[in-house]
Short mmCIF file of C-alpha atoms and ligand atoms in Angstrom, two decimals:
data_model
loop_
_atom_site.label_atom_id
_atom_site.label_comp_id
_atom_site.label_asym_id
_atom_site.label_seq_id
_atom_site.Cartn_x
_atom_site.Cartn_y
_atom_site.Cartn_z
CA MET A 1412 -6.21 -19.09 13.24
CA ASN A 1413 -8.87 -16.71 11.95
CA ILE A 1414 -7.39 -13.68 10.46
CA ILE A 1415 -9.39 -10.29 9.32
CA VAL A 1416 -7.55 -8.70 6.40
CA THR A 1417 -8.93 -5.12 5.75
CA GLY A 1418 -8.84 -3.85 2.32
CA GLY A 1419 -7.53 -6.89 0.78
CA ALA A 1420 -9.46 -6.25 -2.74
CA GLY A 1421 -6.69 -3.25 -3.03
CA PHE A 1422 -3.17 -3.95 -4.21
CA ILE A 1423 -1.07 -5.05 -1.39
CA GLY A 1424 -4.24 -6.58 0.94
CA SER A 1425 -5.05 -8.75 -2.12
CA ASN A 1426 -1.34 -10.16 -2.73
CA PHE A 1427 -1.29 -10.43 1.00
CA ILE A 1428 -4.41 -12.72 0.91
CA PHE A 1429 -2.90 -15.00 -1.86
CA HIS A 1430 0.56 -14.78 -0.05
CA MET A 1431 -1.05 -16.25 3.56
CA LEU A 1432 -3.66 -18.81 1.83
CA LYS A 1433 -0.71 -20.30 -0.04
CA GLU A 1434 1.72 -20.13 2.98
CA HIS A 1435 -0.51 -21.04 5.90
CA PRO A 1436 -3.04 -23.22 4.31
CA ASP A 1437 -4.72 -24.31 7.59
CA TYR A 1438 -5.68 -20.51 8.02
CA ARG A 1439 -9.00 -19.00 7.73
CA ILE A 1440 -8.68 -15.62 6.38
CA ILE A 1441 -11.80 -13.03 6.14
CA CYS A 1442 -11.69 -9.99 3.88
CA LEU A 1443 -12.87 -7.02 4.87
CA ASP A 1444 -13.53 -4.27 2.20
CA LYS A 1445 -15.83 -1.64 1.23
CA LEU A 1446 -14.99 -1.49 -2.26
CA THR A 1447 -14.03 1.80 -2.91
CA TYR A 1448 -12.69 2.96 -6.57
CA ALA A 1449 -9.63 1.21 -5.48
CA GLY A 1450 -11.13 -2.39 -4.35
CA ASN A 1451 -11.85 -4.67 -7.34
CA LEU A 1452 -13.57 -7.87 -6.51
CA SER A 1453 -12.24 -9.75 -9.27
CA THR A 1454 -8.91 -9.39 -8.05
CA LEU A 1455 -9.93 -12.00 -5.47
CA GLU A 1456 -11.56 -14.08 -7.70
CA PRO A 1457 -8.61 -16.88 -7.87
CA VAL A 1458 -9.80 -17.80 -3.97
CA MET A 1459 -13.32 -16.79 -3.99
CA ASP A 1460 -14.09 -20.71 -3.63
CA ASN A 1461 -11.72 -21.20 -1.19
CA PRO A 1462 -13.52 -23.02 1.86
CA ASN A 1463 -10.79 -20.90 4.00
CA PHE A 1464 -11.59 -17.40 2.69
CA ARG A 1465 -14.60 -15.29 2.92
CA PHE A 1466 -15.37 -11.83 1.69
CA VAL A 1467 -17.25 -9.31 3.30
CA LYS A 1468 -18.44 -5.99 1.72
CA LEU A 1469 -18.00 -3.41 4.63
CA ASP A 1470 -16.36 -0.20 5.69
CA ILE A 1471 -14.04 -0.13 8.51
CA CYS A 1472 -15.88 2.88 10.34
CA ASP A 1473 -19.26 1.09 10.01
CA ARG A 1474 -19.02 -0.10 13.57
CA GLU A 1475 -22.15 -2.05 14.15
CA GLY A 1476 -20.93 -4.00 11.00
CA VAL A 1477 -17.41 -4.51 12.16
CA TYR A 1478 -18.41 -5.63 15.68
CA GLN A 1479 -20.96 -8.24 14.04
CA LEU A 1480 -18.18 -9.42 11.86
CA PHE A 1481 -16.23 -9.97 15.40
CA GLU A 1482 -19.06 -11.68 16.67
CA GLU A 1483 -19.09 -13.85 13.77
CA GLU A 1484 -15.43 -14.65 13.19
CA HIS A 1485 -13.97 -14.29 16.62
CA PRO A 1486 -10.62 -13.19 14.64
CA ASP A 1487 -7.14 -14.01 16.38
CA MET A 1488 -5.60 -11.29 14.19
CA VAL A 1489 -6.50 -7.78 12.16
CA VAL A 1490 -4.33 -6.88 9.60
CA ASN A 1491 -5.33 -3.45 8.41
CA PHE A 1492 -4.67 -2.21 4.96
CA ALA A 1493 -8.08 -0.67 4.06
CA ALA A 1494 -6.92 3.03 3.50
CA GLU A 1495 -7.45 5.80 1.06
CA SER A 1496 -3.94 5.40 -0.57
CA HIS A 1497 -3.43 8.12 -3.14
CA VAL A 1498 -1.31 11.23 -2.23
CA ASP A 1499 -2.60 13.41 -5.45
CA ARG A 1500 -6.32 12.38 -4.34
CA SER A 1501 -5.76 13.28 -0.49
CA ILE A 1502 -4.29 16.85 -1.80
CA GLU A 1503 -8.05 17.45 -3.68
CA ASN A 1504 -10.25 15.76 -1.00
CA PRO A 1505 -8.67 15.39 2.50
CA GLU A 1506 -11.67 14.52 4.06
CA VAL A 1507 -12.21 10.92 3.40
CA PHE A 1508 -8.66 10.05 4.18
CA LEU A 1509 -9.07 11.39 7.83
CA GLN A 1510 -12.27 9.49 7.91
CA THR A 1511 -11.16 6.01 6.84
CA ASN A 1512 -7.68 5.87 7.57
CA ILE A 1513 -8.19 7.73 10.98
CA ILE A 1514 -11.53 7.12 12.43
CA GLY A 1515 -11.60 3.48 10.37
CA THR A 1516 -8.51 2.20 12.07
CA ALA A 1517 -9.98 3.60 15.71
CA THR A 1518 -12.84 1.60 14.88
CA LEU A 1519 -11.49 -1.69 14.30
CA MET A 1520 -9.12 -1.53 17.47
CA ASP A 1521 -12.26 -0.86 19.55
CA ALA A 1522 -13.51 -4.28 18.11
CA CYS A 1523 -10.07 -5.82 18.77
CA ARG A 1524 -10.39 -4.50 22.57
CA LYS A 1525 -14.12 -5.19 22.78
CA TYR A 1526 -13.78 -8.95 21.64
CA GLY A 1527 -10.15 -9.37 22.49
CA ILE A 1528 -7.53 -10.24 19.70
CA LYS A 1529 -3.96 -11.94 19.83
CA ARG A 1530 -2.58 -9.39 17.50
CA TYR A 1531 -3.89 -5.97 15.62
CA HIS A 1532 -1.22 -5.10 12.95
CA GLN A 1533 -1.42 -1.81 11.39
CA VAL A 1534 0.10 -1.35 7.83
CA SER A 1535 1.36 1.95 7.78
CA THR A 1536 4.12 3.73 5.23
CA ASP A 1537 7.51 5.38 5.17
CA GLU A 1538 5.81 8.76 4.09
CA VAL A 1539 4.94 9.27 7.96
CA TYR A 1540 8.47 10.49 8.46
CA GLY A 1541 8.15 12.87 5.53
CA ASP A 1542 11.32 13.56 3.39
CA LEU A 1543 15.02 13.32 3.23
CA PRO A 1544 16.66 15.87 1.13
CA LEU A 1545 18.65 15.15 -1.95
CA ASP A 1546 22.05 15.92 -0.96
CA ARG A 1547 22.04 14.20 1.90
CA PRO A 1548 22.22 10.46 0.68
CA ASP A 1549 23.88 8.82 3.98
CA LEU A 1550 20.59 9.78 5.89
CA PHE A 1551 18.08 6.92 6.01
CA PHE A 1552 14.56 6.77 8.03
CA THR A 1553 14.85 4.48 10.96
CA GLU A 1554 11.97 3.49 13.66
CA GLU A 1555 13.13 6.88 15.59
CA THR A 1556 13.14 9.41 12.81
CA PRO A 1557 10.49 11.59 14.42
CA ILE A 1558 6.96 11.58 12.78
CA HIS A 1559 6.98 14.75 9.97
CA THR A 1560 4.51 14.67 7.57
CA SER A 1561 3.35 16.55 4.11
CA SER A 1562 0.65 15.34 2.57
CA PRO A 1563 -2.93 14.94 4.17
CA TYR A 1564 -2.59 11.36 3.00
CA SER A 1565 0.96 10.97 5.04
CA SER A 1566 -0.71 12.93 8.04
CA SER A 1567 -3.83 10.46 8.51
CA LYS A 1568 -1.70 7.50 8.19
CA ALA A 1569 0.75 9.31 11.07
CA GLY A 1570 -2.76 10.13 12.78
CA ALA A 1571 -3.32 6.34 12.74
CA ASP A 1572 0.04 4.99 13.65
CA LEU A 1573 -0.07 7.61 16.94
CA LEU A 1574 -3.80 6.20 17.83
CA VAL A 1575 -2.31 2.65 17.50
CA LEU A 1576 0.40 2.90 19.75
CA ALA A 1577 -1.93 5.00 22.00
CA TYR A 1578 -4.18 2.10 22.13
CA HIS A 1579 -0.92 -0.57 23.27
CA ARG A 1580 -0.27 2.28 25.69
CA THR A 1581 -3.44 3.22 27.49
CA TYR A 1582 -5.18 -0.07 27.09
CA GLY A 1583 -2.69 -2.50 26.21
CA LEU A 1584 -4.02 -3.91 22.70
CA PRO A 1585 -1.37 -6.03 21.47
CA VAL A 1586 -0.21 -4.07 18.26
CA THR A 1587 2.53 -3.73 15.76
CA ILE A 1588 3.17 -1.54 13.11
CA SER A 1589 4.69 -1.98 9.53
CA ARG A 1590 5.98 1.08 7.98
CA CYS A 1591 7.18 0.08 4.19
CA SER A 1592 8.40 1.86 1.32
CA ASN A 1593 6.76 2.27 -2.02
CA ASN A 1594 5.44 -1.30 -3.42
CA TYR A 1595 5.26 -2.38 -7.01
CA GLY A 1596 3.90 -5.63 -8.55
CA PRO A 1597 0.71 -7.34 -9.73
CA TYR A 1598 -2.55 -5.82 -9.37
CA HIS A 1599 -1.49 -2.25 -8.17
CA PHE A 1600 -4.24 0.69 -8.98
CA PRO A 1601 -3.28 2.42 -12.25
CA GLU A 1602 -3.47 5.81 -10.87
CA LYS A 1603 0.19 5.20 -9.54
CA LEU A 1604 3.52 5.43 -11.06
CA ILE A 1605 4.55 2.31 -12.26
CA PRO A 1606 1.29 1.22 -13.36
CA LEU A 1607 0.19 4.51 -14.83
CA MET A 1608 3.40 4.58 -16.89
CA ILE A 1609 3.02 0.70 -18.28
CA ILE A 1610 -0.31 1.61 -19.36
CA ASN A 1611 0.25 5.22 -21.00
CA CYS A 1612 3.23 3.42 -22.77
CA LEU A 1613 1.01 0.82 -24.35
CA HIS A 1614 -1.47 3.35 -25.34
CA ASP A 1615 1.17 5.65 -26.64
CA LYS A 1616 -0.19 8.22 -24.58
CA PRO A 1617 2.05 11.20 -22.95
CA LEU A 1618 4.11 10.31 -19.59
CA PRO A 1619 3.26 12.81 -17.27
CA VAL A 1620 6.28 13.20 -15.15
CA TYR A 1621 5.89 15.63 -12.17
CA GLY A 1622 8.39 18.28 -11.99
CA GLU A 1623 11.95 17.26 -13.09
CA GLY A 1624 11.07 13.80 -12.04
CA LEU A 1625 14.18 13.59 -9.64
CA ASN A 1626 12.57 12.75 -6.53
CA VAL A 1627 13.42 9.57 -5.19
CA ARG A 1628 11.37 6.61 -4.06
CA ASP A 1629 12.55 3.11 -2.43
CA TRP A 1630 10.65 0.59 -4.34
CA LEU A 1631 10.04 -2.88 -2.71
CA TYR A 1632 8.30 -5.80 -4.68
CA VAL A 1633 4.90 -6.44 -3.00
CA GLU A 1634 5.63 -9.89 -2.31
CA ASP A 1635 8.84 -8.84 -0.02
CA HIS A 1636 6.17 -6.85 1.87
CA CYS A 1637 3.85 -9.25 2.35
CA ARG A 1638 6.67 -11.76 3.58
CA ALA A 1639 7.67 -8.95 6.09
CA ILE A 1640 3.93 -8.73 7.58
CA ASP A 1641 3.58 -12.35 7.89
CA LEU A 1642 6.53 -12.24 10.04
CA ILE A 1643 6.18 -9.39 12.00
CA ILE A 1644 2.25 -10.88 12.97
CA HIS A 1645 3.92 -14.07 14.08
CA ASN A 1646 7.48 -12.90 15.48
CA GLY A 1647 7.20 -9.27 15.71
CA LYS A 1648 7.41 -7.96 19.62
CA VAL A 1649 4.12 -6.06 20.60
CA GLY A 1650 4.23 -2.57 20.55
CA GLU A 1651 6.75 -2.11 18.03
CA VAL A 1652 7.12 -0.40 15.07
CA TYR A 1653 9.19 -2.45 12.12
CA ASN A 1654 10.42 -0.26 8.95
CA VAL A 1655 10.50 -2.13 5.97
CA GLY A 1656 12.31 -1.38 2.56
CA GLY A 1657 15.12 -3.07 0.32
CA HIS A 1658 17.31 -0.05 -0.07
CA ASN A 1659 16.61 0.11 -3.85
CA GLU A 1660 16.17 4.34 -4.60
CA MET A 1661 15.48 4.86 -7.83
CA LYS A 1662 14.40 8.46 -9.11
CA ASN A 1663 11.06 8.80 -10.92
CA ILE A 1664 12.35 9.86 -14.08
CA ASP A 1665 14.77 6.76 -14.31
CA ILE A 1666 11.79 4.46 -13.93
CA VAL A 1667 9.78 6.20 -16.07
CA LYS A 1668 12.32 5.61 -19.29
CA LEU A 1669 13.06 2.14 -18.03
CA ILE A 1670 9.42 1.38 -18.65
CA CYS A 1671 9.65 3.05 -22.22
CA GLN A 1672 12.58 0.77 -23.00
CA ALA A 1673 11.29 -2.41 -21.80
CA LEU A 1674 8.12 -1.90 -23.85
CA GLY A 1675 10.19 -0.51 -26.55
CA LYS A 1676 8.51 2.99 -26.62
CA PRO A 1677 10.19 6.50 -27.32
CA GLU A 1678 11.33 8.61 -24.30
CA SER A 1679 9.73 11.25 -26.32
CA LEU A 1680 6.28 10.18 -24.86
CA ILE A 1681 7.65 11.78 -21.43
CA THR A 1682 5.80 15.17 -20.62
CA HIS A 1683 7.07 16.93 -17.94
CA VAL A 1684 3.89 18.49 -15.85
CA THR A 1685 3.56 20.78 -12.83
CA ASP A 1686 4.76 19.32 -9.70
CA ARG A 1687 2.70 17.77 -6.84
CA LYS A 1688 2.26 20.58 -4.29
CA GLY A 1689 4.39 19.68 -1.18
CA HIS A 1690 6.13 16.92 -3.28
CA ASP A 1691 8.49 14.80 -0.95
CA MET A 1692 11.90 14.73 -2.29
CA ARG A 1693 13.24 11.58 -1.14
CA TYR A 1694 12.26 8.17 0.93
CA ALA A 1695 14.71 5.65 2.01
CA ILE A 1696 14.11 3.02 4.65
CA ASP A 1697 16.73 1.65 7.12
CA PRO A 1698 15.50 -2.19 7.34
CA THR A 1699 18.37 -2.86 9.69
CA LYS A 1700 15.50 -3.53 12.58
CA ILE A 1701 13.43 -6.25 10.53
CA HIS A 1702 16.59 -7.86 9.24
CA ASN A 1703 18.28 -8.27 12.65
CA GLU A 1704 15.34 -9.19 14.37
CA LEU A 1705 12.81 -11.17 12.20
CA GLY A 1706 15.52 -12.19 9.71
CA TRP A 1707 13.68 -10.45 6.98
CA LEU A 1708 15.74 -9.37 3.74
CA PRO A 1709 13.81 -8.79 0.03
CA GLU A 1710 14.11 -11.47 -2.24
CA THR A 1711 13.32 -9.84 -5.62
CA LYS A 1712 15.68 -7.35 -7.72
CA PHE A 1713 14.30 -4.60 -9.00
CA ALA A 1714 15.66 -5.73 -12.40
CA ASP A 1715 13.84 -8.87 -11.94
CA GLY A 1716 10.63 -7.63 -10.26
CA ILE A 1717 9.97 -4.56 -12.77
CA LYS A 1718 10.27 -6.99 -15.71
CA LYS A 1719 7.81 -9.41 -13.83
CA THR A 1720 5.56 -6.45 -13.13
CA ILE A 1721 5.52 -5.45 -17.14
CA GLN A 1722 4.72 -8.69 -18.01
CA TRP A 1723 1.95 -8.90 -15.45
CA TYR A 1724 0.40 -5.95 -17.33
CA LEU A 1725 0.81 -7.25 -20.73
CA ASP A 1726 -0.44 -10.73 -19.67
CA ASN A 1727 -3.49 -9.09 -17.46
CA GLU A 1728 -5.21 -6.01 -19.84
CA ASP A 1729 -8.74 -8.00 -18.62
CA TRP A 1730 -7.80 -7.18 -15.12
CA TRP A 1731 -6.87 -3.30 -16.00
CA GLN A 1732 -8.89 -2.37 -18.92
CA PRO A 1733 -12.22 -2.13 -17.33
CA ILE A 1734 -10.70 0.45 -14.78
CA VAL A 1735 -8.91 2.45 -17.31
CA SER A 1736 -12.13 2.34 -19.10
CA GLY A 1737 -14.62 3.09 -16.45
CA GLU A 1738 -14.58 6.08 -13.81
CA TYR A 1739 -11.04 6.22 -13.73
CA GLN A 1740 -11.40 8.16 -17.13
CA ASN A 1741 -12.79 11.36 -15.27
CA TYR A 1742 -10.03 11.30 -12.63
CA TYR A 1743 -7.48 11.03 -15.48
CA GLU A 1744 -9.25 13.95 -17.14
CA LYS A 1745 -9.36 15.72 -13.98
CA MET A 1746 -5.60 15.40 -12.73
CA TYR A 1747 -4.07 15.75 -15.50
CA LYS A 1748 -5.55 17.64 -18.30
CA ASP A 1749 -3.96 21.26 -18.89
CA ARG A 1750 -1.48 20.31 -16.00
P1 NAD B 1417 -5.20 0.28 -2.42
O1 NAD B 1417 -5.80 2.10 -2.85
O2 NAD B 1417 -4.57 -0.22 -3.79
O3 NAD B 1417 -6.10 -0.24 -1.80
C1 NAD B 1417 -7.00 -0.17 -0.73
C2 NAD B 1417 -8.26 -0.93 -0.38
O4 NAD B 1417 -8.93 -0.43 1.13
C3 NAD B 1417 -9.28 -1.10 -1.56
O5 NAD B 1417 -9.47 -2.16 -2.07
C4 NAD B 1417 -10.22 -0.17 -0.60
O6 NAD B 1417 -11.58 -0.74 -1.36
C5 NAD B 1417 -10.40 -0.50 0.58
N1 NAD B 1417 -10.67 0.77 1.81
C6 NAD B 1417 -10.63 1.72 1.38
N2 NAD B 1417 -11.53 2.56 2.37
C7 NAD B 1417 -11.99 1.50 2.87
C8 NAD B 1417 -13.03 1.48 3.94
N3 NAD B 1417 -13.44 2.79 4.77
N4 NAD B 1417 -13.32 0.46 4.36
C9 NAD B 1417 -12.90 -0.61 4.22
N5 NAD B 1417 -12.04 -0.95 2.89
C10 NAD B 1417 -11.63 0.16 2.55
O7 NAD B 1417 -3.86 0.60 -1.29
P2 NAD B 1417 -2.60 -0.20 -1.24
O8 NAD B 1417 -1.71 0.31 -1.95
O9 NAD B 1417 -2.97 -1.63 -1.36
O10 NAD B 1417 -2.22 0.34 -0.06
C11 NAD B 1417 -2.54 -0.65 0.99
C12 NAD B 1417 -2.11 -0.42 2.39
O11 NAD B 1417 -0.64 -0.15 2.61
C13 NAD B 1417 -2.40 1.33 2.70
O12 NAD B 1417 -2.94 1.20 4.24
C14 NAD B 1417 -1.56 1.92 2.40
O13 NAD B 1417 -1.28 3.21 2.97
C15 NAD B 1417 -0.39 1.02 2.99
N6 NAD B 1417 1.20 1.18 2.07
C16 NAD B 1417 1.02 1.18 0.60
C17 NAD B 1417 2.25 1.12 0.08
C18 NAD B 1417 2.18 1.14 -1.58
O14 NAD B 1417 3.16 1.78 -2.02
N7 NAD B 1417 1.15 1.44 -2.27
C19 NAD B 1417 3.26 1.59 0.52
C20 NAD B 1417 3.44 1.74 2.10
C21 NAD B 1417 2.21 1.36 2.77
P1 TYD B 1418 2.86 7.55 -6.42
O1 TYD B 1418 2.95 6.34 -7.18
O2 TYD B 1418 1.75 8.08 -6.33
O3 TYD B 1418 3.56 6.98 -4.92
P2 TYD B 1418 3.64 8.15 -3.91
O4 TYD B 1418 3.39 9.36 -4.20
O5 TYD B 1418 3.24 7.49 -2.20
O6 TYD B 1418 5.19 7.95 -3.64
O7 TYD B 1418 4.14 8.40 -7.13
C1 TYD B 1418 5.47 7.91 -7.27
C2 TYD B 1418 6.51 8.92 -7.41
O8 TYD B 1418 6.01 9.36 -8.98
C3 TYD B 1418 5.88 10.39 -6.64
O9 TYD B 1418 7.06 11.18 -6.64
C4 TYD B 1418 5.08 11.43 -7.73
C5 TYD B 1418 5.33 10.68 -8.75
N1 TYD B 1418 4.44 10.57 -10.11
C6 TYD B 1418 4.50 11.42 -11.22
O10 TYD B 1418 5.80 12.12 -11.40
N2 TYD B 1418 3.65 11.29 -12.12
C7 TYD B 1418 2.41 10.70 -12.26
O11 TYD B 1418 1.71 10.48 -13.03
C8 TYD B 1418 2.45 9.86 -10.66
C9 TYD B 1418 1.05 9.28 -10.47
C10 TYD B 1418 3.20 9.90 -9.91
#
């Protein structure tokens, strides 16, 4: 089995590559990644010498390059993680989100049509469903929940999902889509809530909580997401969408307090800053379909996953220090100074 994994130098894609090479040692994995600010080749160092792994620096929007790679590798499957993924950046500059997330997805699927494929899998997000009100804890996102997006990021992901379903219906492309809730774990880029708060805590820097911090996210340990995708690409039904989430809803402020506690830092570091524009209140996945049809259940409890994650950041300063001391500093200044 030859699988092209796009965006494999990012957070979830890299974890997925490690998972696949471990669980399916006879598979060949070809990682295609543009290495944007969020892509980090050092993340893939542990597998670089694996004869069943190849890294190719390429933009998913580069049609010629993508077609050439398909000619060389004859992939059986494509799993598309490549995306611009940060909501705050999408609010500052939507265009690159439309380019990579929509045009890039179409380009990959055109290659799949041209050269043939057993499966194209789109890694999507629960954010395509918009948000749920805080006063209706009985409501959850199912696969039938209408698409109703809030940010340029989620809109670009929703646009891509619609195209994926259209390529299935119009051209018969064998597609699947997964819509997962917020992930956390090793190699999470420092701009996102959990790693940002861990790293700021370690530097005794203010912890910038947007608004009151009452927004709710449904957190899933990244390995559980990787297992879900592995199941979907092998046993999932073509043309179907699968929601992935583990019923682990947490308020932002509670996560930040938990991180302070785990690192022995005072909650006085918490600073409430201007809220995100259009900020989604609550995400909550109903994972009944993937549980009933594919037998998937999350394995890592949040209490264990967050401990492992914090320990990983403590043990792997070599990974995040070069990131936070480089271009990221300009980003941080721009987003958080005077906020
Ligand atoms: P990330 O930002 O950590 O990584 C994205 C990767 O894609 C990087 O390696 C980057 O270099 C690469 N990339 C970006 N543009 C590219 C392009 N034009 N061509 C080739 N490569 C490109 O993102 P992540 O958090 O790992 O998310 C991966 C996927 O999962 C995304 O599609 C995202 O929408 C989805 N997702 C993320 C979460 C989450 O909590 N992080 C939850 C649900 C779904
Ligand atoms: P984030 O990790 O950006 O994921 P998403 O927006 O895709 O859910 O943010 C998670 C939550 O944390 C979200 O409600 C915004 C909030 N947040 C903060 O309060 N402060 C921060 O510095 C960041 C990055 C996020």
